[in-house]
C-alpha cells in the first residue's frame, strides 16, 4: 500500500467477518461436491477413461468393478458395453452446461423484464405481469413438453425451454426490489442529477439487488436441473448420441432387473447435485440476503 | 368481497385466454400446420383437402376466431393415434390422474402436516431436525429417480408390489408414494415455518398467559391462523403435482393425463397435446380460484363465514 493512499481508506476498519453464518460441515461438504461437479464438467475429456460412445459388445451389462479386456469398469458397463463412469462424466458435463445456460437465460431475461415493469409501470408493467401470471399458471414441464411437440426437438430450443422454469420468479423479484429501491433517497438524488433510466438501472439499481438475484438463481438451479433431467429421462430432451444424466437414467430404466447400476449411478449423481445445491443455496441466502428467507 | 371475486374470475379467464392464444401463436410460428400434421409423402391434392378442412386457406384472423370457437366447444380435432376426438382422450385420462393426484396429496397431508407442526412445537428437537431433513430431501430428489428406486426395491427385489398398470388399488401404492413423498417433505417444511410464525405472535403468548392448555393453544389458536399460508402453499403445489404426474405416470404405466401428454409429445400428436395443455391450464386456474375462495371463507378478516370468529384472536 502506498503512502499516497487516502487517509480515510487507511483508517477504515478491516472488513468484519460475518461470523454469524459459519459454514456447517454439511454445507462445506455440499460446496466441495459442487466444486467437484464443476471440475468434472470442465475436464471431462481428460477425466473419462474412454470416450462415452465407445462400445464393447463383448462386455455388455458388466457389474461395477468388473474387468473386461485390459480395462477395469469401475461403475460397470451398459447394454452396449459402454463404460458407465465415462458416460457419467460426459453426462454431468452436458446436464450442468444446459442447466447453467438455462439459468443464465432465464435470469437475464426475467430480470430485464422486471426492470422494464418497475421503471415504466403503466401498460408495460401490466402486460409483463400478465405474462408472469400466465407462466405461473402453467407448469414449466408441461409447457416445455407442448413446445417440444410443436417445434420438434433441437438443442437450442431445448436450452431455451429449460430456462422457462423460473424466469417469472426473477421478474417478480427484480420488479419488487426495484419498486422499493426507487422510492429511496439515493435514487431520487441520482435522478435529480439527470441520470438516464439505463444508467440508473445498471449503475445504481442492479448493484444493490444483485445479491438477491444471485441467491434466487442458486435456489432455482436445482429445479432447472430437474426440468432438464426429467425431459431427457422421458426421451424428449437431449437425444442420442448426446448424453445427459436424465437420458442415462431413462435408458437404464429398461434394464433395471439385470443391470441396476445403469440407472442408479446417474440418479445418485442428479440427487447429490440438487441436494448440494439446495443446501448451499440455503446457506448463501442466509448469508447474503436474510430478507429472502424461504417460508 | 364480490368485487374481489369478480376480479379473480376475470384474471382466471384472462389467463386461460392467454394460454389458448399462446398455443395458436406457437403452433403457427412452428411452421405450416399442414406440414407438421401430415406426413411428408402426403399427395398434394390430399394436402389441399386438409388445408381446406382445417381452414388454413383463410385469413389468419379468421383462423384464429375459428380456433377460439372450437376450443370453447372442446373441439381440438382428432387424435392422430386412434382417430378419437382429442378431448375425449383427455376426459378419459383425467379421472386416473385425479385419483393419483388426490391420493398423493392425502399421503403428503397425513405425513407432512403433523411432522411440520410437531417440528414447530418442539423447535430444535430431533423431530425438528427430521422434518428439515425430509424437507431438503423433498426439494432435491428427482421424482423419476425415486420411482425407479421404489420399483427396484418393492417390485424387483421384494416382489411385493406391481410396478406397472392401474387395474387395482394395489397398483396405486407405488405411484402415490413416488408423487406424495417429496410433497410431504416440502409440506412439512412449510407447515413448520407457518406454525413457528404464528407461535411467535402476541395473541399466542396472551392465550398461554391466560392459562389455556398447551394443546388448546395449538388446536384452537395456532392452527387456524396457520391455515391460510398452508392453503396458499397447496395452491402453488398443484402445478408440481401435475408436472410430477407426467413423470410418475410414465414410469408406472398409469394411464392418466401425464402419460397421455408425454406419449402425444413423443409421437407429435398435436391435437392431443393442445387438448392436454389447455386442460392443465384450466385445472390450474380453477384450483387457484378455489384457493382464493377458500381463503375468503376461512379468513374472517376478509368477511367470509362467521363460524371462524373464535379462531381469530
Short mmCIF file of C-alpha atoms in Angstrom, two decimals, chain A:
data_model
loop_
_atom_site.label_atom_id
_atom_site.label_comp_id
_atom_site.label_asym_id
_atom_site.label_seq_id
_atom_site.Cartn_x
_atom_site.Cartn_y
_atom_site.Cartn_z
CA UNK A 1 0.00 0.00 0.00
CA UNK A 2 1.48 3.35 -0.97
CA UNK A 3 1.74 6.35 1.31
CA UNK A 4 -0.43 8.34 -1.08
CA UNK A 5 -3.46 6.25 -0.25
CA UNK A 6 -6.28 8.46 1.08
CA UNK A 7 -6.25 8.58 4.83
CA UNK A 8 -9.83 7.52 5.14
CA UNK A 9 -9.10 4.28 3.30
CA UNK A 10 -6.18 3.52 5.60
CA UNK A 11 -8.18 4.24 8.67
CA UNK A 12 -11.10 2.09 7.60
CA UNK A 13 -11.54 -0.90 9.89
CA UNK A 14 -10.81 -4.32 8.46
CA UNK A 15 -13.97 -5.75 6.87
CA UNK A 16 -15.89 -7.57 9.56
CA UNK A 17 -16.16 -11.28 9.01
CA UNK A 18 -19.77 -12.33 9.08
CA UNK A 19 -19.22 -14.88 11.78
CA UNK A 20 -22.95 -15.34 12.33
CA UNK A 21 -23.23 -17.67 9.32
CA UNK A 22 -20.35 -20.10 9.56
CA UNK A 23 -20.32 -22.96 7.08
CA UNK A 24 -21.56 -26.08 8.78
CA UNK A 25 -19.76 -29.32 7.86
CA UNK A 26 -22.77 -30.28 5.73
CA UNK A 27 -22.67 -27.03 3.76
CA UNK A 28 -18.90 -27.32 3.35
CA UNK A 29 -19.40 -30.85 2.04
CA UNK A 30 -22.05 -29.61 -0.39
CA UNK A 31 -19.81 -26.81 -1.62
CA UNK A 32 -17.00 -29.32 -2.06
CA UNK A 33 -19.23 -31.62 -4.07
CA UNK A 34 -20.36 -28.75 -6.29
CA UNK A 35 -16.74 -27.81 -6.96
CA UNK A 36 -16.10 -31.45 -7.89
CA UNK A 37 -19.09 -31.45 -10.27
CA UNK A 38 -17.90 -28.29 -12.00
CA UNK A 39 -14.37 -29.71 -12.21
CA UNK A 40 -15.70 -32.93 -13.77
CA UNK A 41 -17.83 -30.94 -16.21
CA UNK A 42 -14.91 -28.82 -17.37
CA UNK A 43 -12.26 -31.53 -17.59
CA UNK A 44 -14.50 -34.36 -18.82
CA UNK A 45 -12.19 -35.08 -21.80
CA UNK A 46 -9.21 -35.73 -19.54
CA UNK A 47 -11.06 -37.49 -16.75
CA UNK A 48 -13.06 -40.08 -18.67
CA UNK A 49 -11.21 -43.41 -19.06
CA UNK A 50 -12.67 -43.89 -22.57
CA UNK A 51 -14.96 -41.86 -24.82
CA UNK A 52 -18.59 -42.05 -23.78
CA UNK A 53 -19.73 -43.59 -27.06
CA UNK A 54 -17.06 -46.31 -27.16
CA UNK A 55 -18.84 -49.64 -27.26
CA UNK A 56 -17.57 -53.05 -26.33
CA UNK A 57 -20.30 -55.51 -27.21
CA UNK A 58 -18.35 -58.36 -25.64
CA UNK A 59 -18.61 -56.65 -22.25
CA UNK A 60 -22.28 -55.71 -22.02
CA UNK A 61 -24.01 -55.07 -18.70
CA UNK A 62 -20.95 -55.87 -16.60
CA UNK A 63 -21.47 -55.08 -12.90
CA UNK A 64 -19.35 -52.41 -11.18
CA UNK A 65 -15.67 -53.24 -10.54
CA UNK A 66 -15.55 -55.83 -13.29
CA UNK A 67 -12.67 -56.22 -15.72
CA UNK A 68 -13.15 -56.55 -19.43
CA UNK A 69 -10.15 -56.94 -21.66
CA UNK A 70 -7.42 -54.70 -20.30
CA UNK A 71 -9.85 -52.26 -18.76
CA UNK A 72 -11.44 -52.02 -15.35
CA UNK A 73 -15.05 -50.79 -15.42
CA UNK A 74 -15.33 -49.15 -12.01
CA UNK A 75 -19.05 -48.47 -12.33
CA UNK A 76 -19.79 -51.32 -14.76
CA UNK A 77 -20.99 -51.14 -18.35
CA UNK A 78 -24.36 -50.57 -20.01
CA UNK A 79 -26.40 -52.55 -22.54
CA UNK A 80 -23.97 -51.63 -25.33
CA UNK A 81 -20.85 -52.29 -23.28
CA UNK A 82 -20.14 -48.60 -22.77
CA UNK A 83 -18.23 -47.62 -19.63
CA UNK A 84 -20.72 -46.14 -17.12
CA UNK A 85 -18.10 -43.96 -15.40
CA UNK A 86 -17.10 -42.34 -18.70
CA UNK A 87 -20.72 -41.79 -19.66
CA UNK A 88 -21.45 -40.36 -16.23
CA UNK A 89 -18.63 -37.85 -16.60
CA UNK A 90 -19.79 -36.66 -20.02
CA UNK A 91 -23.45 -36.69 -18.94
CA UNK A 92 -22.56 -34.49 -15.98
CA UNK A 93 -20.92 -32.07 -18.39
CA UNK A 94 -23.94 -31.76 -20.67
CA UNK A 95 -26.51 -31.64 -17.85
CA UNK A 96 -24.60 -28.95 -15.96
CA UNK A 97 -23.91 -26.97 -19.13
CA UNK A 98 -27.58 -27.00 -20.16
CA UNK A 99 -28.78 -26.11 -16.66
CA UNK A 100 -26.26 -23.28 -16.32
CA UNK A 101 -27.18 -21.81 -19.70
CA UNK A 102 -30.89 -22.22 -18.96
CA UNK A 103 -30.45 -20.48 -15.60
CA UNK A 104 -28.47 -17.62 -17.20
CA UNK A 105 -31.03 -17.08 -19.96
CA UNK A 106 -33.92 -17.21 -17.50
CA UNK A 107 -32.19 -14.90 -15.01
CA UNK A 108 -31.11 -12.25 -17.52
CA UNK A 109 -34.36 -12.27 -19.47
CA UNK A 110 -36.54 -12.38 -16.33
CA UNK A 111 -34.58 -9.65 -14.56
CA UNK A 112 -34.70 -7.35 -17.57
CA UNK A 113 -38.47 -7.78 -17.79
CA UNK A 114 -38.71 -7.00 -14.08
CA UNK A 115 -36.68 -3.80 -14.59
CA UNK A 116 -38.86 -2.76 -17.50
CA UNK A 117 -42.03 -3.35 -15.49
CA UNK A 118 -40.76 -1.41 -12.50
CA UNK A 119 -39.23 1.52 -14.42
CA UNK A 120 -42.03 2.20 -16.85
CA UNK A 121 -45.04 0.94 -14.87
CA UNK A 122 -48.38 1.56 -16.58
CA UNK A 123 -49.28 -0.58 -19.56
CA UNK A 124 -45.84 -2.23 -19.89
CA UNK A 125 -45.99 -3.25 -16.24
CA UNK A 126 -49.49 -4.66 -16.69
CA UNK A 127 -48.55 -6.62 -19.80
CA UNK A 128 -45.40 -8.09 -18.24
CA UNK A 129 -47.13 -9.08 -15.02
CA UNK A 130 -49.92 -10.68 -17.06
CA UNK A 131 -47.27 -12.83 -18.78
CA UNK A 132 -45.78 -13.67 -15.38
CA UNK A 133 -49.18 -14.78 -14.09
CA UNK A 134 -49.80 -16.87 -17.19
CA UNK A 135 -46.42 -18.57 -16.82
CA UNK A 136 -47.12 -19.28 -13.17
CA UNK A 137 -50.43 -20.88 -14.18
CA UNK A 138 -48.83 -23.49 -16.44
CA UNK A 139 -46.29 -25.95 -15.00
CA UNK A 140 -42.94 -25.41 -16.75
CA UNK A 141 -42.59 -29.12 -17.57
CA UNK A 142 -45.97 -29.28 -19.33
CA UNK A 143 -45.29 -26.04 -21.22
CA UNK A 144 -41.87 -27.31 -22.29
CA UNK A 145 -43.43 -30.60 -23.46
CA UNK A 146 -46.00 -28.73 -25.53
CA UNK A 147 -43.43 -26.53 -27.25
CA UNK A 148 -41.24 -29.58 -27.95
CA UNK A 149 -44.21 -31.20 -29.69
CA UNK A 150 -44.85 -28.09 -31.78
CA UNK A 151 -41.31 -27.21 -32.79
CA UNK A 152 -39.62 -30.60 -32.78
CA UNK A 153 -36.53 -31.29 -30.74
CA UNK A 154 -33.29 -29.40 -31.19
CA UNK A 155 -30.66 -28.48 -28.65
CA UNK A 156 -31.03 -24.68 -28.90
CA UNK A 157 -34.79 -24.83 -28.34
CA UNK A 158 -34.22 -27.29 -25.52
CA UNK A 159 -31.89 -24.90 -23.66
CA UNK A 160 -34.39 -22.08 -24.06
CA UNK A 161 -37.14 -24.34 -22.72
CA UNK A 162 -35.06 -25.23 -19.69
CA UNK A 163 -34.87 -21.50 -18.92
CA UNK A 164 -38.68 -21.41 -18.75
CA UNK A 165 -38.55 -22.74 -15.23
CA UNK A 166 -38.21 -19.72 -13.02
CA UNK A 167 -37.86 -16.67 -15.29
CA UNK A 168 -41.06 -15.30 -13.80
CA UNK A 169 -39.51 -15.54 -10.32
CA UNK A 170 -36.67 -13.22 -11.34
CA UNK A 171 -39.18 -10.85 -12.91
CA UNK A 172 -41.27 -10.70 -9.74
CA UNK A 173 -38.20 -10.35 -7.55
CA UNK A 174 -36.49 -7.70 -9.69
CA UNK A 175 -39.70 -5.72 -10.08
CA UNK A 176 -40.41 -5.76 -6.36
CA UNK A 177 -36.87 -4.82 -5.42
CA UNK A 178 -36.65 -2.01 -7.96
CA UNK A 179 -40.02 -0.59 -6.99
CA UNK A 180 -38.93 -0.39 -3.37
CA UNK A 181 -35.41 0.90 -4.19
CA UNK A 182 -36.81 3.57 -6.48
CA UNK A 183 -38.52 5.25 -3.57
CA UNK A 184 -35.22 5.62 -1.71
CA UNK A 185 -33.32 8.90 -1.45
CA UNK A 186 -30.20 7.91 -3.37
CA UNK A 187 -32.19 7.03 -6.48
CA UNK A 188 -34.15 10.28 -6.22
CA UNK A 189 -30.84 12.12 -5.90
CA UNK A 190 -29.31 10.39 -8.93
CA UNK A 191 -32.42 11.11 -10.97
CA UNK A 192 -32.47 14.73 -9.85
CA UNK A 193 -28.92 14.99 -11.18
CA UNK A 194 -30.28 13.99 -14.57
CA UNK A 195 -29.21 10.36 -14.90
CA UNK A 196 -30.98 8.39 -17.60
CA UNK A 197 -33.03 5.27 -16.96
CA UNK A 198 -30.38 2.91 -18.28
CA UNK A 199 -27.73 4.50 -16.05
CA UNK A 200 -29.98 4.41 -13.03
CA UNK A 201 -30.78 0.75 -13.66
CA UNK A 202 -27.34 -0.62 -14.43
CA UNK A 203 -25.11 1.63 -12.35
CA UNK A 204 -27.27 2.13 -9.28
CA UNK A 205 -30.18 -0.31 -9.02
CA UNK A 206 -28.57 -3.50 -10.28
CA UNK A 207 -25.57 -3.48 -7.89
CA UNK A 208 -27.95 -3.04 -5.00
CA UNK A 209 -30.15 -6.01 -5.81
CA UNK A 210 -27.64 -8.36 -7.43
CA UNK A 211 -27.13 -10.32 -4.20
CA UNK A 212 -30.83 -11.17 -4.05
CA UNK A 213 -30.80 -12.21 -7.71
CA UNK A 214 -27.78 -14.47 -7.23
CA UNK A 215 -29.46 -16.13 -4.26
CA UNK A 216 -32.60 -16.62 -6.33
CA UNK A 217 -30.54 -18.19 -9.14
CA UNK A 218 -28.88 -20.56 -6.68
CA UNK A 219 -32.18 -21.60 -5.14
CA UNK A 220 -33.73 -22.08 -8.56
CA UNK A 221 -30.86 -24.10 -10.02
CA UNK A 222 -32.00 -27.49 -8.66
CA UNK A 223 -35.42 -27.01 -10.28
CA UNK A 224 -33.69 -26.21 -13.58
CA UNK A 225 -31.57 -29.36 -13.39
CA UNK A 226 -34.67 -31.39 -12.55
CA UNK A 227 -36.51 -29.95 -15.56
CA UNK A 228 -33.67 -30.87 -17.91
CA UNK A 229 -33.20 -34.35 -16.47
CA UNK A 230 -36.96 -35.01 -16.40
CA UNK A 231 -37.35 -34.12 -20.07
CA UNK A 232 -34.28 -36.13 -21.04
CA UNK A 233 -35.48 -39.02 -18.89
CA UNK A 234 -38.77 -39.02 -20.82
CA UNK A 235 -36.71 -39.25 -24.02
CA UNK A 236 -37.80 -35.78 -25.13
CA UNK A 237 -34.72 -33.77 -24.17
CA UNK A 238 -31.11 -34.48 -25.09
CA UNK A 239 -31.08 -37.05 -27.90
CA UNK A 240 -28.55 -39.83 -28.51
CA UNK A 241 -25.69 -39.87 -29.44
CA UNK A 242 -25.55 -36.95 -26.98
CA UNK A 243 -25.98 -37.83 -23.36
CA UNK A 244 -27.30 -36.35 -20.14
CA UNK A 245 -27.85 -37.66 -16.65
CA UNK A 246 -31.61 -37.90 -17.28
CA UNK A 247 -31.13 -39.71 -20.59
CA UNK A 248 -28.81 -42.28 -18.95
CA UNK A 249 -31.42 -42.92 -16.28
CA UNK A 250 -34.13 -43.27 -18.92
CA UNK A 251 -32.04 -45.77 -20.89
CA UNK A 252 -31.19 -47.71 -17.75
CA UNK A 253 -34.84 -47.99 -16.77
CA UNK A 254 -35.32 -50.80 -19.28
CA UNK A 255 -32.55 -52.90 -17.76
CA UNK A 256 -33.40 -52.49 -14.08
CA UNK A 257 -33.92 -56.18 -13.48
CA UNK A 258 -30.50 -57.28 -14.78
CA UNK A 259 -28.34 -54.19 -14.50
CA UNK A 260 -29.50 -51.76 -11.81
CA UNK A 261 -26.24 -49.81 -11.99
CA UNK A 262 -27.05 -48.27 -15.39
CA UNK A 263 -29.93 -46.26 -13.88
CA UNK A 264 -28.85 -45.89 -10.27
CA UNK A 265 -25.48 -44.13 -10.69
CA UNK A 266 -26.79 -41.22 -12.79
CA UNK A 267 -29.77 -40.97 -10.41
CA UNK A 268 -27.43 -40.66 -7.45
CA UNK A 269 -25.41 -38.04 -9.34
CA UNK A 270 -28.51 -35.94 -10.00
CA UNK A 271 -29.73 -36.29 -6.43
CA UNK A 272 -26.39 -35.33 -4.88
CA UNK A 273 -26.08 -32.33 -7.20
CA UNK A 274 -29.54 -30.94 -6.48
CA UNK A 275 -29.15 -31.74 -2.78
CA UNK A 276 -25.79 -29.94 -2.52
CA UNK A 277 -27.12 -27.02 -4.50
CA UNK A 278 -30.15 -26.52 -2.26
CA UNK A 279 -28.11 -26.85 0.95
CA UNK A 280 -25.55 -24.41 -0.41
CA UNK A 281 -28.30 -22.10 -1.68
CA UNK A 282 -30.00 -22.01 1.73
CA UNK A 283 -26.70 -21.09 3.36
CA UNK A 284 -25.97 -18.44 0.74
CA UNK A 285 -29.40 -16.91 1.20
CA UNK A 286 -28.98 -16.70 4.96
CA UNK A 287 -25.59 -15.12 4.48
CA UNK A 288 -26.25 -12.68 1.65
CA UNK A 289 -29.89 -11.89 1.90
CA UNK A 290 -31.79 -12.66 5.09
CA UNK A 291 -34.90 -10.92 3.71
CA UNK A 292 -35.36 -13.69 1.15
CA UNK A 293 -35.84 -16.48 3.69
CA UNK A 294 -37.99 -19.20 2.21
CA UNK A 295 -41.24 -19.54 4.11
#
